[in-house]
Amino acid sequence: MAEPAYTVASDSETTGEEKSLPLPEIAIGIDIGTSQCSVAVWNGSQVELLKNKRNQKLMRSYVTFKDESPSGGVSSQLSHDIDMLFGDTIFNMKRLIGRVDTDPVVHASKNLPFLVQTLDIGVRPFIAALVNNVWRFTSPEEVLAMFLVELRLMTETHLKRPIRNVVLTVPVSFSRFQLTRVERACAMAGLHILRLMPEPTAVALLYGHQQQKVSHETMGSGSEKIALIFNMGAGYCDVAVTATAGGVSQIKALAGSTIGGEDLLQNMMRHLLPDSENIFKSHGVKEIKSMGLLRVATQDAIHQLSSQTSVQVDVDLGDGLKICKVVDRAEFEEVNREVFEKCERLIIQCLHDAKVEVEEINDVIIVGGCSYIPRVKNLVSNICKVTEFYKGINPLEAVVCGAAMEGAVASGIIDPFGNLDLLTIQATPLAIGIRADGNKFVPVIPKNTTMPARKDILFTTIHDNQTEALILVYEGEENNAEQNALLGYFKIMGIPLAPKGVPEINICMDIDAANVLRVLAGVVMPGSREPVVPVMEVRMPMVDDGHGWCAESLNRTYGATMDLVTLKKA
Amino acid sequence: MDASSLTSSLRISNSNQFHYLPQLSNKQQRPCEVHFTISCKATKLKNMEETKHGSNFYKMLSVNPKNATMEEIKKAYRSMALQYHPDVCHDPNMKEESTRMFVQLNVAYKTLSNPMLREQYDSELGLKNNMVINNIVSEEMWRSRWQEQIVELKKRSRRRMEQKEGSWGSRMRTQNMKDSY
């Protein structure tokens, strides 16, 4: 398997079926959720969700390592949730993929009924399933790939044709490094990603389609509508603000975070059994079973609290450990106060970034598994000052439907009725920049920049006669460079001898149509416009697992000897 | 090839970023003044080139420079985007060209859809010769930019206070902040 840095994505797009087939293959849309997943395809006139053999449109995202051949949630015949909680089943891959073992999300995953082991040094975590009393090592990519293979086979049986091209949706907060892990999982499953769409932007596309249908005559006219999309699933929470008219949805701002139903569940488990982390720490067979039982009982309770104000939790965890408790909705909301506050902050931030006032919002769309929780509905409607949400979108199917429409659009399908004259103008979910001005993160492409994009910033040296500069490329939102995700690093050499502050180091970042990021670095001396040394061009991300180490050891080795500062900023 | 694309990008994107700097440099003499002149030169060059080639932001969007309304500009942008956005362009040979087109289109839209940037762009194009109006406008523009910067600075300092103090980076930032006043 080739590493992403060496794959030639732009070429693979120009070769293959698209050219040779008279009718282009329609890419399918896949929504890989932390908890559930679904597949949809444009069937020529509308989007159709595909069902598995058990007639499910939404399939649980997990892989069980029971026998020699693992089986996933698409084909598995598990009758009850508890069957997947005995250590042999890996789930929540979407929470774990592309994260290092210092990541708080990975640490929170240690409470899951399989093995997540960390050494806390910035390498990939050790993840294993219990098969016949043996911990069998695997990785989130591998589990995701196995699951995708099942999805692919199911779709191929259904559509009676080989499937290669897919549009996959991802959380807003995924770093580019995480995207490469998703790409890798797809490649392992024999799938080619035509587009990776942030989940709320898929909803925006669907919304744009519906708006266009409603007012076909006002195509491109002034009836621009502002929508706020709130998407909260089991693993992630995303917000988008979009301006839509004439089938074109412009993403004005995105905000995302790693909070979701999983956090609500874990907080609630801790509430019901305060010492749960210690009790389950050893990960013995018995403990895993208790952990699984508690998990299922808590999950049921949370679901019931969406429709009733209190619920009786009654579960025997074995070993004399019994929980018998009445939990009411207020208690649930108090236990998860921080999660809900975080959701509120995300919405407020997104509106602020989009420069949209609450009064300007035409529609509020709320999707995802957590959209059924009364407190979540409340907080969204309170901030947006609306009494009701946009109707006509299924909260659990909107994302996959949008992905399927994008799949048709991206495959070049032309609909005679103009149903596919759609476009989502994407914005960067995270800022991309370099470390400069000390330990600061200086964005070159700011967050919410329209893509494709090309931007540059001038930097300069901090030492007299500094001939080399170290470029550390980060992605994220934090002021402190190291708190962001490292995408790569390289050195500029051959800066002419000059007093500090004189050489101009131009850092240019380019995101092309295929969402490929390239970083260009050139050295120019004042008065000249020609680069002194050949310009460097680096495709990012270039780091592999263990990148948590890189920045630290670079800092240890070089300190500030090769640092830069911004040239233009006051 | 890379070198030329880098220099060309220098000219394309500077227009937005560097406009406010000459004004700041009047207020406070900073050692990097020399760079402003280069940036401004680049900006001017760009505009001259545009007028020479007969294409400016208005022509790019096919709207009337004198009286195009915001709605018209948005509408033009959307219909152009439906034509030129690389996502809707399915000829692999055209992908790069359409990407370039769209990036330019977007710069044009960002400028013309922002009343302040549009005003400024108009005066650069020589559409507005009335110096009095220009001065008032630029005065207002300067003030609002200054306010924007104050807000941003305050935001940053708040964020800094929230973070734990004492890292080398935060000390440097505080130092820099002091230097700027």
Coordinates of C-alpha atoms in Angstrom, one line a residue, chain A residues 13-14 195 219-222 224 245-246 248 250 352 406 409-412 421-425 438-440 450-456 479 483 501-502 504 506 508 512-513 520 522 526-527 529 531 535 537 567-568 570, chain B residues 2-3 5-7 9-11 13-14 17-18 20-21 24 28 30 32 34-36 38-39 45 71 74-75 77-78 81-82 85-88 90 92 95 99 102-103 106 109-110 155-156 159 163 167-169 173 180:
Chain A
E13 CA -8.9 11.1 -11.4
T14 CA -8.0 11.5 -15.0
R195 CA -14.8 13.9 -2.6
M219 CA -32.9 30.6 -10.5
G220 CA -30.0 32.7 -9.4
S221 CA -32.2 35.6 -8.5
G222 CA -32.0 37.5 -5.3
E224 CA -30.7 34.1 -1.2
A245 CA -29.7 30.5 -4.0
G246 CA -30.1 29.0 -7.5
V248 CA -25.5 27.2 -5.3
Q250 CA -21.8 28.9 -0.4
H352 CA -19.7 35.1 14.3
E406 CA -22.7 15.2 -4.7
V409 CA -22.8 15.9 -9.6
A410 CA -19.1 15.0 -9.2
S411 CA -19.5 12.1 -11.6
G412 CA -20.8 14.5 -14.3
D421 CA -27.4 21.9 -11.3
L422 CA -26.0 22.0 -7.9
L423 CA -22.8 23.3 -6.4
T424 CA -21.5 23.6 -2.9
I425 CA -18.7 26.2 -2.6
G438 CA 8.0 32.7 18.4
N439 CA 5.7 29.8 19.1
K440 CA 2.8 31.3 17.4
T450 CA -13.3 29.7 0.0
M451 CA -11.8 26.7 -1.7
P452 CA -9.9 26.2 -4.0
A453 CA -7.6 28.8 -2.6
R454 CA -4.2 30.2 -2.9
K455 CA -2.7 32.6 -0.4
D456 CA 0.7 33.8 0.7
N479 CA -2.8 30.4 18.9
Q483 CA -1.5 22.8 20.0
G501 CA 14.5 41.3 8.9
V502 CA 15.7 41.8 5.3
E504 CA 11.7 38.0 2.3
N506 CA 7.3 34.0 0.8
C508 CA 2.4 30.3 -0.3
D512 CA -6.5 22.8 -5.6
A513 CA -9.7 21.5 -6.9
L520 CA 5.5 26.7 -1.6
G522 CA 10.6 31.1 -1.9
P526 CA 14.2 43.3 -1.4
G527 CA 14.2 45.1 -4.8
R529 CA 11.3 39.7 -7.7
P531 CA 13.6 33.9 -6.1
V535 CA 11.3 27.5 -4.8
E537 CA 7.1 22.8 -3.2
L567 CA 7.0 40.6 7.8
K568 CA 3.8 42.5 7.4
A570 CA 1.9 45.3 13.0
Chain B
D2 CA 7.3 27.2 -9.8
A3 CA 9.1 30.4 -9.5
S5 CA 3.8 30.9 -10.3
L6 CA 5.0 32.0 -6.9
T7 CA 5.6 35.5 -8.1
S9 CA 0.6 34.6 -6.7
L10 CA 2.4 37.3 -4.9
R11 CA 0.7 39.8 -7.1
S13 CA -3.3 38.0 -3.4
N14 CA -1.6 41.0 -2.0
Q17 CA -3.8 42.1 2.6
F18 CA -1.6 45.0 2.1
Y20 CA -4.1 49.1 5.0
L21 CA -0.4 49.0 5.7
L24 CA -0.5 52.4 9.4
Q28 CA 4.1 54.7 13.3
R30 CA 8.3 50.7 11.6
C32 CA 9.9 47.0 7.8
V34 CA 10.7 49.0 2.9
H35 CA 8.5 46.0 2.4
F36 CA 5.3 48.0 2.2
I38 CA 7.3 46.6 -2.5
S39 CA 3.9 45.3 -1.7
L45 CA 1.3 46.7 -11.0
E71 CA -27.9 41.3 -5.6
K74 CA -24.2 37.9 -6.0
K75 CA -26.2 36.6 -8.8
Y77 CA -21.0 35.3 -8.9
R78 CA -23.3 32.3 -8.5
A81 CA -19.5 29.7 -10.2
L82 CA -21.9 27.2 -11.7
H85 CA -16.1 26.0 -10.3
P86 CA -13.7 23.0 -10.8
D87 CA -16.3 20.8 -9.1
V88 CA -18.7 21.2 -12.0
H90 CA -15.7 17.5 -15.8
P92 CA -9.8 16.8 -16.6
K95 CA -9.4 21.4 -14.2
T99 CA -9.4 26.3 -10.6
F102 CA -12.5 30.4 -9.8
V103 CA -9.9 31.6 -7.5
N106 CA -13.6 34.6 -5.9
Y109 CA -16.5 38.6 -5.6
K110 CA -14.9 39.1 -2.2
K155 CA -9.8 39.0 21.6
R156 CA -6.3 37.7 21.4
R159 CA -7.5 34.3 24.8
Q163 CA -4.3 30.2 28.5
S167 CA 5.4 29.9 28.2
W168 CA 8.1 31.5 26.2
G169 CA 5.7 32.1 23.3
R173 CA 3.7 37.9 22.4
S180 CA 3.5 48.1 19.2

